[in-house]
Amino acid sequence: MLIFTKIADLRGFLKEIKSLGQSVGFVPTMGALHNGHISLISISKKTCNITVCSIFVNPTQFNDKADLKRYPRMPEKDAAFLENAGCDVLFMPSVEEVYPTEKKEAYDFDYLNTVLEGKFRPGHFNGVAQVVKRLFEIVEPDKAFFGSKDYQQVMIIKALVKQMHSHIEIVSCPILRESDGLAMSSRNTLLSKEEREIATKVPKIMIEAKQLALNKGINEAKQFVDNEVEKVSLMKLEYFEICNADTLKTITDNNVPKNAIALIAVFVGKIRLIDNLPLN
Ligand code: AMP
């Protein structure tokens, strides 16, 4: 695996690769890699000749500075993990390399930016769009792979690519889970043993809420989630919504229509976890 820290060196290499007619798949990450990330690498490897993974903890997408400070960083372990997974290129730039100037860019995602993650993490998607656009311009991949664990993020990236008039294909990949159902996340490593056990409740609550929504209606499902989270003093619900999976508009009817998805953000101690589950 080749490791680049400088944009010019990476672009020089990719120019040669592309001149040979090879396709490039791209997996942007913030590191502290787990098998969820590796699944994106594997999917990229199946359809692209060369797979590039980036590790960059993007400061502009953290609305909470304490969250940025405590974000896990383990570059050597990550590099070994990627090498083992057969990744071809690792790009690990510094903040100065990615953002040589302090110029802030503003993006307009309209309704999509005002709900769920957009509502509770002001500025987050603007930061995501800024870094993904920058990385797309650097790597110029044919395809880019994102996890549907960050469901709303995938929708934002698809909207971004449209706004950029770009031909990059955005591939949404399934959520990888631990054996107890918890969605894999770099943030899971920050949970204490007690919190990690409590976190197991999140996917369980989602599965039960899905059944309730389908059998008894959305209101009962929402009430159930409120009650379950309320019972555990270390848990705090930020949102639980059942939305149209194409628009992320909240479903106001009590019955579950076709193409609905449940999305949750919940704190376990200081650690914020998100998850989602399609209802159909
Ligand atoms: P992150 O490093 O958290 O920014 O994530 C980098 C990419 O990995 C994003 O596209 C995430 O959606 C994806 N990802 C994170 N966790 C998972 C998971 N459990 N399963 C699949 N993809 C994931």
PDB file of C-alpha atoms and ligand atoms in Angstrom:
ATOM      1  CA  MET A   1       0.000   0.000   0.000  1.00  0.00           C
ATOM      2  CA  LEU A   2       1.264   3.454  -0.900  1.00  0.00           C
ATOM      3  CA  ILE A   3       0.913   6.188   1.730  1.00  0.00           C
ATOM      4  CA  PHE A   4       0.725   9.846   0.707  1.00  0.00           C
ATOM      5  CA  THR A   5       0.536  12.916   2.910  1.00  0.00           C
ATOM      6  CA  LYS A   6       0.935  15.521   0.148  1.00  0.00           C
ATOM      7  CA  ILE A   7      -1.738  16.326  -2.432  1.00  0.00           C
ATOM      8  CA  ALA A   8       0.791  16.813  -5.253  1.00  0.00           C
ATOM      9  CA  ASP A   9       2.318  13.351  -4.706  1.00  0.00           C
ATOM     10  CA  LEU A  10      -1.073  11.629  -4.585  1.00  0.00           C
ATOM     11  CA  ARG A  11      -2.267  13.433  -7.703  1.00  0.00           C
ATOM     12  CA  GLY A  12       0.938  12.564  -9.547  1.00  0.00           C
ATOM     13  CA  PHE A  13       0.396   8.890  -8.806  1.00  0.00           C
ATOM     14  CA  LEU A  14      -3.319   8.965  -9.674  1.00  0.00           C
ATOM     15  CA  LYS A  15      -2.631  10.778 -12.962  1.00  0.00           C
ATOM     16  CA  GLU A  16      -0.489   7.852 -14.068  1.00  0.00           C
ATOM     17  CA  ILE A  17      -3.078   5.305 -12.934  1.00  0.00           C
ATOM     18  CA  LYS A  18      -5.860   7.099 -14.796  1.00  0.00           C
ATOM     19  CA  SER A  19      -3.749   7.435 -17.943  1.00  0.00           C
ATOM     20  CA  LEU A  20      -3.611   3.620 -17.977  1.00  0.00           C
ATOM     21  CA  GLY A  21      -7.422   3.550 -18.027  1.00  0.00           C
ATOM     22  CA  GLN A  22      -7.693   2.244 -14.454  1.00  0.00           C
ATOM     23  CA  SER A  23     -10.760   3.159 -12.394  1.00  0.00           C
ATOM     24  CA  VAL A  24     -10.409   4.733  -8.944  1.00  0.00           C
ATOM     25  CA  GLY A  25     -12.648   4.010  -5.959  1.00  0.00           C
ATOM     26  CA  PHE A  26     -12.512   6.324  -2.960  1.00  0.00           C
ATOM     27  CA  VAL A  27     -13.376   5.731   0.713  1.00  0.00           C
ATOM     28  CA  PRO A  28     -13.131   8.884   2.833  1.00  0.00           C
ATOM     29  CA  THR A  29     -12.827   8.263   6.602  1.00  0.00           C
ATOM     30  CA  MET A  30     -11.763   9.920   9.812  1.00  0.00           C
ATOM     31  CA  GLY A  31      -9.712   6.921  10.912  1.00  0.00           C
ATOM     32  CA  ALA A  32      -9.946   4.763  14.054  1.00  0.00           C
ATOM     33  CA  LEU A  33     -10.908   2.156  11.516  1.00  0.00           C
ATOM     34  CA  HIS A  34     -13.164  -0.816  12.172  1.00  0.00           C
ATOM     35  CA  ASN A  35     -14.699  -3.513  10.002  1.00  0.00           C
ATOM     36  CA  GLY A  36     -17.450  -1.112   8.876  1.00  0.00           C
ATOM     37  CA  HIS A  37     -14.802   0.997   7.141  1.00  0.00           C
ATOM     38  CA  ILE A  38     -13.097  -2.127   5.803  1.00  0.00           C
ATOM     39  CA  SER A  39     -16.400  -3.277   4.270  1.00  0.00           C
ATOM     40  CA  LEU A  40     -16.388  -0.087   2.172  1.00  0.00           C
ATOM     41  CA  ILE A  41     -12.829  -0.863   1.045  1.00  0.00           C
ATOM     42  CA  SER A  42     -13.924  -4.392   0.060  1.00  0.00           C
ATOM     43  CA  ILE A  43     -16.909  -3.109  -1.941  1.00  0.00           C
ATOM     44  CA  SER A  44     -14.655  -0.582  -3.706  1.00  0.00           C
ATOM     45  CA  LYS A  45     -12.112  -3.285  -4.528  1.00  0.00           C
ATOM     46  CA  LYS A  46     -14.832  -5.359  -6.190  1.00  0.00           C
ATOM     47  CA  THR A  47     -15.737  -2.660  -8.716  1.00  0.00           C
ATOM     48  CA  CYS A  48     -12.660  -0.431  -9.075  1.00  0.00           C
ATOM     49  CA  ASN A  49      -9.067  -1.133 -10.114  1.00  0.00           C
ATOM     50  CA  ILE A  50      -7.471   1.072  -7.470  1.00  0.00           C
ATOM     51  CA  THR A  51      -8.911   1.874  -4.038  1.00  0.00           C
ATOM     52  CA  VAL A  52      -7.905   5.054  -2.232  1.00  0.00           C
ATOM     53  CA  CYS A  53      -8.768   5.517   1.433  1.00  0.00           C
ATOM     54  CA  SER A  54      -8.334   8.867   3.155  1.00  0.00           C
ATOM     55  CA  ILE A  55      -7.931   9.410   6.867  1.00  0.00           C
ATOM     56  CA  PHE A  56      -8.570  12.973   7.901  1.00  0.00           C
ATOM     57  CA  VAL A  57     -10.225  14.109  11.108  1.00  0.00           C
ATOM     58  CA  ASN A  58     -11.974  17.098   9.613  1.00  0.00           C
ATOM     59  CA  PRO A  59     -12.144  19.941  12.141  1.00  0.00           C
ATOM     60  CA  THR A  60     -14.816  21.866  10.219  1.00  0.00           C
ATOM     61  CA  GLN A  61     -17.511  19.217  10.720  1.00  0.00           C
ATOM     62  CA  PHE A  62     -17.259  19.141  14.526  1.00  0.00           C
ATOM     63  CA  ASN A  63     -19.784  21.503  16.052  1.00  0.00           C
ATOM     64  CA  ASP A  64     -18.591  20.312  19.479  1.00  0.00           C
ATOM     65  CA  LYS A  65     -14.897  21.079  20.065  1.00  0.00           C
ATOM     66  CA  ALA A  66     -14.676  18.556  22.950  1.00  0.00           C
ATOM     67  CA  ASP A  67     -15.869  15.867  20.511  1.00  0.00           C
ATOM     68  CA  LEU A  68     -13.067  16.835  18.082  1.00  0.00           C
ATOM     69  CA  LYS A  69     -10.463  16.735  20.863  1.00  0.00           C
ATOM     70  CA  ARG A  70     -11.472  13.305  22.099  1.00  0.00           C
ATOM     71  CA  TYR A  71     -11.956  11.790  18.621  1.00  0.00           C
ATOM     72  CA  PRO A  72      -9.798   8.601  18.569  1.00  0.00           C
ATOM     73  CA  ARG A  73      -6.613   8.750  16.498  1.00  0.00           C
ATOM     74  CA  MET A  74      -4.501   5.648  15.758  1.00  0.00           C
ATOM     75  CA  PRO A  75      -2.753   6.158  12.387  1.00  0.00           C
ATOM     76  CA  GLU A  76      -0.259   3.268  12.585  1.00  0.00           C
ATOM     77  CA  LYS A  77      -2.924   0.733  13.534  1.00  0.00           C
ATOM     78  CA  ASP A  78      -5.187   2.097  10.776  1.00  0.00           C
ATOM     79  CA  ALA A  79      -2.446   1.810   8.150  1.00  0.00           C
ATOM     80  CA  ALA A  80      -1.789  -1.825   9.099  1.00  0.00           C
ATOM     81  CA  PHE A  81      -5.526  -2.576   9.010  1.00  0.00           C
ATOM     82  CA  LEU A  82      -5.861  -1.064   5.519  1.00  0.00           C
ATOM     83  CA  GLU A  83      -2.765  -2.836   4.228  1.00  0.00           C
ATOM     84  CA  ASN A  84      -4.246  -6.115   5.438  1.00  0.00           C
ATOM     85  CA  ALA A  85      -7.539  -5.348   3.697  1.00  0.00           C
ATOM     86  CA  GLY A  86      -5.748  -4.882   0.375  1.00  0.00           C
ATOM     87  CA  CYS A  87      -6.252  -1.132   0.137  1.00  0.00           C
ATOM     88  CA  ASP A  88      -3.979   0.307  -2.571  1.00  0.00           C
ATOM     89  CA  VAL A  89      -3.492   3.875  -1.418  1.00  0.00           C
ATOM     90  CA  LEU A  90      -3.795   5.679   1.919  1.00  0.00           C
ATOM     91  CA  PHE A  91      -4.004   9.457   1.889  1.00  0.00           C
ATOM     92  CA  MET A  92      -3.305  11.051   5.294  1.00  0.00           C
ATOM     93  CA  PRO A  93      -3.015  14.805   4.836  1.00  0.00           C
ATOM     94  CA  SER A  94      -2.483  17.421   7.553  1.00  0.00           C
ATOM     95  CA  VAL A  95      -5.087  20.105   8.262  1.00  0.00           C
ATOM     96  CA  GLU A  96      -2.825  22.691   6.552  1.00  0.00           C
ATOM     97  CA  GLU A  97      -2.579  20.508   3.445  1.00  0.00           C
ATOM     98  CA  VAL A  98      -6.361  20.211   3.136  1.00  0.00           C
ATOM     99  CA  TYR A  99      -7.152  23.802   4.157  1.00  0.00           C
ATOM    100  CA  PRO A 100      -4.247  26.055   3.125  1.00  0.00           C
ATOM    101  CA  THR A 101      -6.499  29.072   3.662  1.00  0.00           C
ATOM    102  CA  GLU A 102      -9.149  29.727   6.310  1.00  0.00           C
ATOM    103  CA  LYS A 103     -11.775  30.342   3.631  1.00  0.00           C
ATOM    104  CA  LYS A 104     -15.173  29.074   4.786  1.00  0.00           C
ATOM    105  CA  GLU A 105     -17.577  27.835   2.160  1.00  0.00           C
ATOM    106  CA  ALA A 106     -21.333  27.831   2.609  1.00  0.00           C
ATOM    107  CA  TYR A 107     -23.503  25.136   1.064  1.00  0.00           C
ATOM    108  CA  ASP A 108     -27.229  25.095   0.684  1.00  0.00           C
ATOM    109  CA  PHE A 109     -28.926  21.761   1.228  1.00  0.00           C
ATOM    110  CA  ASP A 110     -32.271  23.346   1.903  1.00  0.00           C
ATOM    111  CA  TYR A 111     -34.626  21.127   3.952  1.00  0.00           C
ATOM    112  CA  LEU A 112     -32.107  18.250   4.239  1.00  0.00           C
ATOM    113  CA  ASN A 113     -29.807  20.388   6.351  1.00  0.00           C
ATOM    114  CA  THR A 114     -32.496  21.469   8.803  1.00  0.00           C
ATOM    115  CA  VAL A 115     -33.644  18.102  10.185  1.00  0.00           C
ATOM    116  CA  LEU A 116     -32.205  15.257  12.314  1.00  0.00           C
ATOM    117  CA  GLU A 117     -28.384  15.575  12.310  1.00  0.00           C
ATOM    118  CA  GLY A 118     -28.654  18.960  10.594  1.00  0.00           C
ATOM    119  CA  LYS A 119     -30.893  20.280  13.361  1.00  0.00           C
ATOM    120  CA  PHE A 120     -28.878  18.924  16.293  1.00  0.00           C
ATOM    121  CA  ARG A 121     -25.386  19.474  14.869  1.00  0.00           C
ATOM    122  CA  PRO A 122     -25.459  22.991  13.407  1.00  0.00           C
ATOM    123  CA  GLY A 123     -22.766  23.467  10.758  1.00  0.00           C
ATOM    124  CA  HIS A 124     -21.947  19.758  10.673  1.00  0.00           C
ATOM    125  CA  PHE A 125     -23.076  19.046   7.115  1.00  0.00           C
ATOM    126  CA  ASN A 126     -21.509  22.258   5.874  1.00  0.00           C
ATOM    127  CA  GLY A 127     -18.187  20.947   7.199  1.00  0.00           C
ATOM    128  CA  VAL A 128     -18.809  17.507   5.704  1.00  0.00           C
ATOM    129  CA  ALA A 129     -19.628  19.033   2.305  1.00  0.00           C
ATOM    130  CA  GLN A 130     -16.544  21.258   2.471  1.00  0.00           C
ATOM    131  CA  VAL A 131     -14.150  18.384   3.131  1.00  0.00           C
ATOM    132  CA  VAL A 132     -15.794  15.890   0.762  1.00  0.00           C
ATOM    133  CA  LYS A 133     -15.787  18.449  -2.073  1.00  0.00           C
ATOM    134  CA  ARG A 134     -12.111  19.181  -1.386  1.00  0.00           C
ATOM    135  CA  LEU A 135     -11.235  15.466  -1.271  1.00  0.00           C
ATOM    136  CA  PHE A 136     -13.251  14.770  -4.427  1.00  0.00           C
ATOM    137  CA  GLU A 137     -11.341  17.531  -6.229  1.00  0.00           C
ATOM    138  CA  ILE A 138      -8.038  16.055  -5.052  1.00  0.00           C
ATOM    139  CA  VAL A 139      -8.754  12.370  -5.780  1.00  0.00           C
ATOM    140  CA  GLU A 140     -11.228  12.748  -8.693  1.00  0.00           C
ATOM    141  CA  PRO A 141     -12.513   9.196  -8.190  1.00  0.00           C
ATOM    142  CA  ASP A 142     -14.906   7.324 -10.470  1.00  0.00           C
ATOM    143  CA  LYS A 143     -16.864   6.060  -7.477  1.00  0.00           C
ATOM    144  CA  ALA A 144     -16.994   7.005  -3.795  1.00  0.00           C
ATOM    145  CA  PHE A 145     -18.259   4.675  -1.079  1.00  0.00           C
ATOM    146  CA  PHE A 146     -20.187   5.792   2.002  1.00  0.00           C
ATOM    147  CA  GLY A 147     -21.859   3.874   4.822  1.00  0.00           C
ATOM    148  CA  SER A 148     -25.631   4.027   5.186  1.00  0.00           C
ATOM    149  CA  LYS A 149     -25.057   4.203   8.945  1.00  0.00           C
ATOM    150  CA  ASP A 150     -24.723   7.926   8.200  1.00  0.00           C
ATOM    151  CA  TYR A 151     -27.927   7.831   6.173  1.00  0.00           C
ATOM    152  CA  GLN A 152     -28.518  11.571   5.999  1.00  0.00           C
ATOM    153  CA  GLN A 153     -24.849  12.143   5.121  1.00  0.00           C
ATOM    154  CA  VAL A 154     -25.194   9.940   2.024  1.00  0.00           C
ATOM    155  CA  MET A 155     -28.173  12.068   0.929  1.00  0.00           C
ATOM    156  CA  ILE A 156     -26.156  15.239   1.510  1.00  0.00           C
ATOM    157  CA  ILE A 157     -23.216  13.867  -0.524  1.00  0.00           C
ATOM    158  CA  LYS A 158     -25.549  12.921  -3.393  1.00  0.00           C
ATOM    159  CA  ALA A 159     -26.952  16.471  -3.321  1.00  0.00           C
ATOM    160  CA  LEU A 160     -23.400  17.875  -3.219  1.00  0.00           C
ATOM    161  CA  VAL A 161     -22.327  15.873  -6.265  1.00  0.00           C
ATOM    162  CA  LYS A 162     -25.364  17.216  -8.149  1.00  0.00           C
ATOM    163  CA  GLN A 163     -24.469  20.774  -7.144  1.00  0.00           C
ATOM    164  CA  MET A 164     -20.872  20.167  -8.295  1.00  0.00           C
ATOM    165  CA  HIS A 165     -22.169  18.823 -11.654  1.00  0.00           C
ATOM    166  CA  SER A 166     -19.838  15.913 -10.950  1.00  0.00           C
ATOM    167  CA  HIS A 167     -20.026  12.433 -12.453  1.00  0.00           C
ATOM    168  CA  ILE A 168     -18.669  10.684  -9.356  1.00  0.00           C
ATOM    169  CA  GLU A 169     -20.939   7.745  -8.559  1.00  0.00           C
ATOM    170  CA  ILE A 170     -21.955   7.701  -4.881  1.00  0.00           C
ATOM    171  CA  VAL A 171     -22.365   4.168  -3.578  1.00  0.00           C
ATOM    172  CA  SER A 172     -24.318   3.659  -0.366  1.00  0.00           C
ATOM    173  CA  CYS A 173     -23.121   0.563   1.556  1.00  0.00           C
ATOM    174  CA  PRO A 174     -24.848  -1.507   4.281  1.00  0.00           C
ATOM    175  CA  ILE A 175     -24.302  -0.907   8.014  1.00  0.00           C
ATOM    176  CA  LEU A 176     -21.867  -3.330   9.650  1.00  0.00           C
ATOM    177  CA  ARG A 177     -22.788  -4.290  13.213  1.00  0.00           C
ATOM    178  CA  GLU A 178     -21.088  -5.894  16.196  1.00  0.00           C
ATOM    179  CA  SER A 179     -22.344  -9.382  17.124  1.00  0.00           C
ATOM    180  CA  ASP A 180     -24.720  -7.815  19.690  1.00  0.00           C
ATOM    181  CA  GLY A 181     -26.231  -5.567  17.011  1.00  0.00           C
ATOM    182  CA  LEU A 182     -24.534  -2.277  17.868  1.00  0.00           C
ATOM    183  CA  ALA A 183     -23.616  -0.420  14.693  1.00  0.00           C
ATOM    184  CA  MET A 184     -19.825  -0.273  14.393  1.00  0.00           C
ATOM    185  CA  SER A 185     -18.476   3.190  15.031  1.00  0.00           C
ATOM    186  CA  SER A 186     -15.122   4.744  15.871  1.00  0.00           C
ATOM    187  CA  ARG A 187     -16.868   6.377  18.817  1.00  0.00           C
ATOM    188  CA  ASN A 188     -17.700   2.965  20.358  1.00  0.00           C
ATOM    189  CA  THR A 189     -14.088   2.745  21.557  1.00  0.00           C
ATOM    190  CA  LEU A 190     -14.761   5.760  23.777  1.00  0.00           C
ATOM    191  CA  LEU A 191     -17.539   3.983  25.707  1.00  0.00           C
ATOM    192  CA  SER A 192     -16.754   2.644  29.183  1.00  0.00           C
ATOM    193  CA  LYS A 193     -17.555  -1.012  29.841  1.00  0.00           C
ATOM    194  CA  GLU A 194     -20.856  -0.037  31.468  1.00  0.00           C
ATOM    195  CA  GLU A 195     -21.735   2.365  28.639  1.00  0.00           C
ATOM    196  CA  ARG A 196     -20.829  -0.242  26.023  1.00  0.00           C
ATOM    197  CA  GLU A 197     -23.321  -2.636  27.601  1.00  0.00           C
ATOM    198  CA  ILE A 198     -26.002   0.040  27.674  1.00  0.00           C
ATOM    199  CA  ALA A 199     -25.273   0.893  24.011  1.00  0.00           C
ATOM    200  CA  THR A 200     -26.462  -2.601  23.078  1.00  0.00           C
ATOM    201  CA  LYS A 201     -29.957  -1.356  23.846  1.00  0.00           C
ATOM    202  CA  VAL A 202     -29.896   1.004  20.861  1.00  0.00           C
ATOM    203  CA  PRO A 203     -30.301  -1.611  18.077  1.00  0.00           C
ATOM    204  CA  LYS A 204     -32.683  -3.618  20.263  1.00  0.00           C
ATOM    205  CA  ILE A 205     -34.900  -0.568  20.795  1.00  0.00           C
ATOM    206  CA  MET A 206     -34.824   0.106  17.042  1.00  0.00           C
ATOM    207  CA  ILE A 207     -35.913  -3.441  16.151  1.00  0.00           C
ATOM    208  CA  GLU A 208     -38.729  -3.382  18.672  1.00  0.00           C
ATOM    209  CA  ALA A 209     -39.804   0.098  17.583  1.00  0.00           C
ATOM    210  CA  LYS A 210     -39.944  -1.150  13.991  1.00  0.00           C
ATOM    211  CA  GLN A 211     -42.286  -4.003  14.953  1.00  0.00           C
ATOM    212  CA  LEU A 212     -44.450  -1.654  17.010  1.00  0.00           C
ATOM    213  CA  ALA A 213     -44.643   0.896  14.208  1.00  0.00           C
ATOM    214  CA  LEU A 214     -45.691  -1.774  11.721  1.00  0.00           C
ATOM    215  CA  ASN A 215     -48.173  -3.499  14.051  1.00  0.00           C
ATOM    216  CA  LYS A 216     -49.567  -0.669  16.182  1.00  0.00           C
ATOM    217  CA  GLY A 217     -48.549   2.547  14.479  1.00  0.00           C
ATOM    218  CA  ILE A 218     -45.885   5.215  14.626  1.00  0.00           C
ATOM    219  CA  ASN A 219     -47.191   7.030  17.726  1.00  0.00           C
ATOM    220  CA  GLU A 220     -46.876   3.922  19.847  1.00  0.00           C
ATOM    221  CA  ALA A 221     -43.374   3.237  18.496  1.00  0.00           C
ATOM    222  CA  LYS A 222     -42.246   6.763  19.383  1.00  0.00           C
ATOM    223  CA  GLN A 223     -43.731   6.508  22.856  1.00  0.00           C
ATOM    224  CA  PHE A 224     -41.956   3.186  23.342  1.00  0.00           C
ATOM    225  CA  VAL A 225     -38.560   4.648  22.401  1.00  0.00           C
ATOM    226  CA  ASP A 226     -39.070   7.647  24.727  1.00  0.00           C
ATOM    227  CA  ASN A 227     -39.955   5.312  27.602  1.00  0.00           C
ATOM    228  CA  GLU A 228     -37.098   2.878  27.008  1.00  0.00           C
ATOM    229  CA  VAL A 229     -34.466   5.617  26.881  1.00  0.00           C
ATOM    230  CA  GLU A 230     -35.993   7.405  29.875  1.00  0.00           C
ATOM    231  CA  LYS A 231     -35.560   4.217  31.954  1.00  0.00           C
ATOM    232  CA  VAL A 232     -31.740   4.339  31.689  1.00  0.00           C
ATOM    233  CA  SER A 233     -30.128   7.256  33.491  1.00  0.00           C
ATOM    234  CA  LEU A 234     -26.986   7.166  31.304  1.00  0.00           C
ATOM    235  CA  MET A 235     -29.038   7.451  28.107  1.00  0.00           C
ATOM    236  CA  LYS A 236     -30.424  10.662  26.644  1.00  0.00           C
ATOM    237  CA  LEU A 237     -32.481  10.752  23.465  1.00  0.00           C
ATOM    238  CA  GLU A 238     -31.714  13.498  20.980  1.00  0.00           C
ATOM    239  CA  TYR A 239     -34.193  12.354  18.345  1.00  0.00           C
ATOM    240  CA  PHE A 240     -36.105   9.330  17.135  1.00  0.00           C
ATOM    241  CA  GLU A 241     -37.971   9.891  13.886  1.00  0.00           C
ATOM    242  CA  ILE A 242     -39.730   7.814  11.300  1.00  0.00           C
ATOM    243  CA  CYS A 243     -39.220   9.481   7.940  1.00  0.00           C
ATOM    244  CA  ASN A 244     -39.751   9.020   4.246  1.00  0.00           C
ATOM    245  CA  ALA A 245     -36.489   7.345   3.175  1.00  0.00           C
ATOM    246  CA  ASP A 246     -36.215   9.470   0.011  1.00  0.00           C
ATOM    247  CA  THR A 247     -36.904  12.894   1.464  1.00  0.00           C
ATOM    248  CA  LEU A 248     -36.311  12.529   5.226  1.00  0.00           C
ATOM    249  CA  LYS A 249     -39.647  14.287   5.781  1.00  0.00           C
ATOM    250  CA  THR A 250     -41.171  13.092   9.072  1.00  0.00           C
ATOM    251  CA  ILE A 251     -44.180  10.869   8.533  1.00  0.00           C
ATOM    252  CA  THR A 252     -47.093  12.559  10.231  1.00  0.00           C
ATOM    253  CA  ASP A 253     -49.589   9.760   9.624  1.00  0.00           C
ATOM    254  CA  ASN A 254     -49.792   6.991  12.276  1.00  0.00           C
ATOM    255  CA  ASN A 255     -49.466   4.228   9.660  1.00  0.00           C
ATOM    256  CA  VAL A 256     -46.131   3.256   8.170  1.00  0.00           C
ATOM    257  CA  PRO A 257     -46.119   3.964   4.422  1.00  0.00           C
ATOM    258  CA  LYS A 258     -43.863   2.253   1.887  1.00  0.00           C
ATOM    259  CA  ASN A 259     -40.241   3.373   1.953  1.00  0.00           C
ATOM    260  CA  ALA A 260     -40.026   4.511   5.575  1.00  0.00           C
ATOM    261  CA  ILE A 261     -36.933   4.584   7.766  1.00  0.00           C
ATOM    262  CA  ALA A 262     -36.446   5.007  11.516  1.00  0.00           C
ATOM    263  CA  LEU A 263     -33.485   7.139  12.614  1.00  0.00           C
ATOM    264  CA  ILE A 264     -32.130   7.711  16.094  1.00  0.00           C
ATOM    265  CA  ALA A 265     -29.469   9.803  17.856  1.00  0.00           C
ATOM    266  CA  VAL A 266     -28.883   9.037  21.482  1.00  0.00           C
ATOM    267  CA  PHE A 267     -26.248   9.889  24.056  1.00  0.00           C
ATOM    268  CA  VAL A 268     -24.787   7.103  26.154  1.00  0.00           C
ATOM    269  CA  GLY A 269     -22.866   9.046  28.769  1.00  0.00           C
ATOM    270  CA  LYS A 270     -20.987  11.695  26.773  1.00  0.00           C
ATOM    271  CA  ILE A 271     -20.854   9.616  23.582  1.00  0.00           C
ATOM    272  CA  ARG A 272     -23.379  10.349  20.863  1.00  0.00           C
ATOM    273  CA  LEU A 273     -24.492   7.307  18.860  1.00  0.00           C
ATOM    274  CA  ILE A 274     -26.601   7.222  15.706  1.00  0.00           C
ATOM    275  CA  ASP A 275     -28.361   4.352  13.992  1.00  0.00           C
ATOM    276  CA  ASN A 276     -31.131   3.732  11.496  1.00  0.00           C
ATOM    277  CA  LEU A 277     -33.363   0.935  10.311  1.00  0.00           C
ATOM    278  CA  PRO A 278     -35.521   0.743   7.187  1.00  0.00           C
ATOM    279  CA  LEU A 279     -39.099  -0.208   8.099  1.00  0.00           C
ATOM    280  CA  ASN A 280     -40.091  -2.031   4.923  1.00  0.00           C
TER     281      ASN A 280
HETATM  282  P1  AMP B   1     -16.142   8.001   9.626  1.00  0.00           P
HETATM  283  O1  AMP B   1     -14.716   7.594   9.744  1.00  0.00           O
HETATM  284  O2  AMP B   1     -16.956   7.753  10.843  1.00  0.00           O
HETATM  285  O3  AMP B   1     -16.295   9.389   9.051  1.00  0.00           O
HETATM  286  O4  AMP B   1     -16.784   7.029   8.543  1.00  0.00           O
HETATM  287  C1  AMP B   1     -16.217   6.884   7.260  1.00  0.00           C
HETATM  288  C2  AMP B   1     -17.185   6.122   6.406  1.00  0.00           C
HETATM  289  O5  AMP B   1     -17.409   4.827   6.984  1.00  0.00           O
HETATM  290  C3  AMP B   1     -18.561   6.811   6.298  1.00  0.00           C
HETATM  291  O6  AMP B   1     -19.030   6.668   4.971  1.00  0.00           O
HETATM  292  C4  AMP B   1     -19.384   6.023   7.264  1.00  0.00           C
HETATM  293  O7  AMP B   1     -20.765   6.031   6.960  1.00  0.00           O
HETATM  294  C5  AMP B   1     -18.807   4.618   7.083  1.00  0.00           C
HETATM  295  N1  AMP B   1     -19.134   3.802   8.229  1.00  0.00           N
HETATM  296  C6  AMP B   1     -18.982   4.117   9.546  1.00  0.00           C
HETATM  297  N2  AMP B   1     -19.462   3.137  10.325  1.00  0.00           N
HETATM  298  C7  AMP B   1     -19.936   2.176   9.490  1.00  0.00           C
HETATM  299  C8  AMP B   1     -20.573   0.901   9.696  1.00  0.00           C
HETATM  300  N3  AMP B   1     -20.816   0.446  10.912  1.00  0.00           N
HETATM  301  N4  AMP B   1     -20.916   0.193   8.601  1.00  0.00           N
HETATM  302  C9  AMP B   1     -20.679   0.662   7.355  1.00  0.00           C
HETATM  303  N5  AMP B   1     -20.091   1.842   7.104  1.00  0.00           N
HETATM  304  C10 AMP B   1     -19.720   2.598   8.148  1.00  0.00           C
END
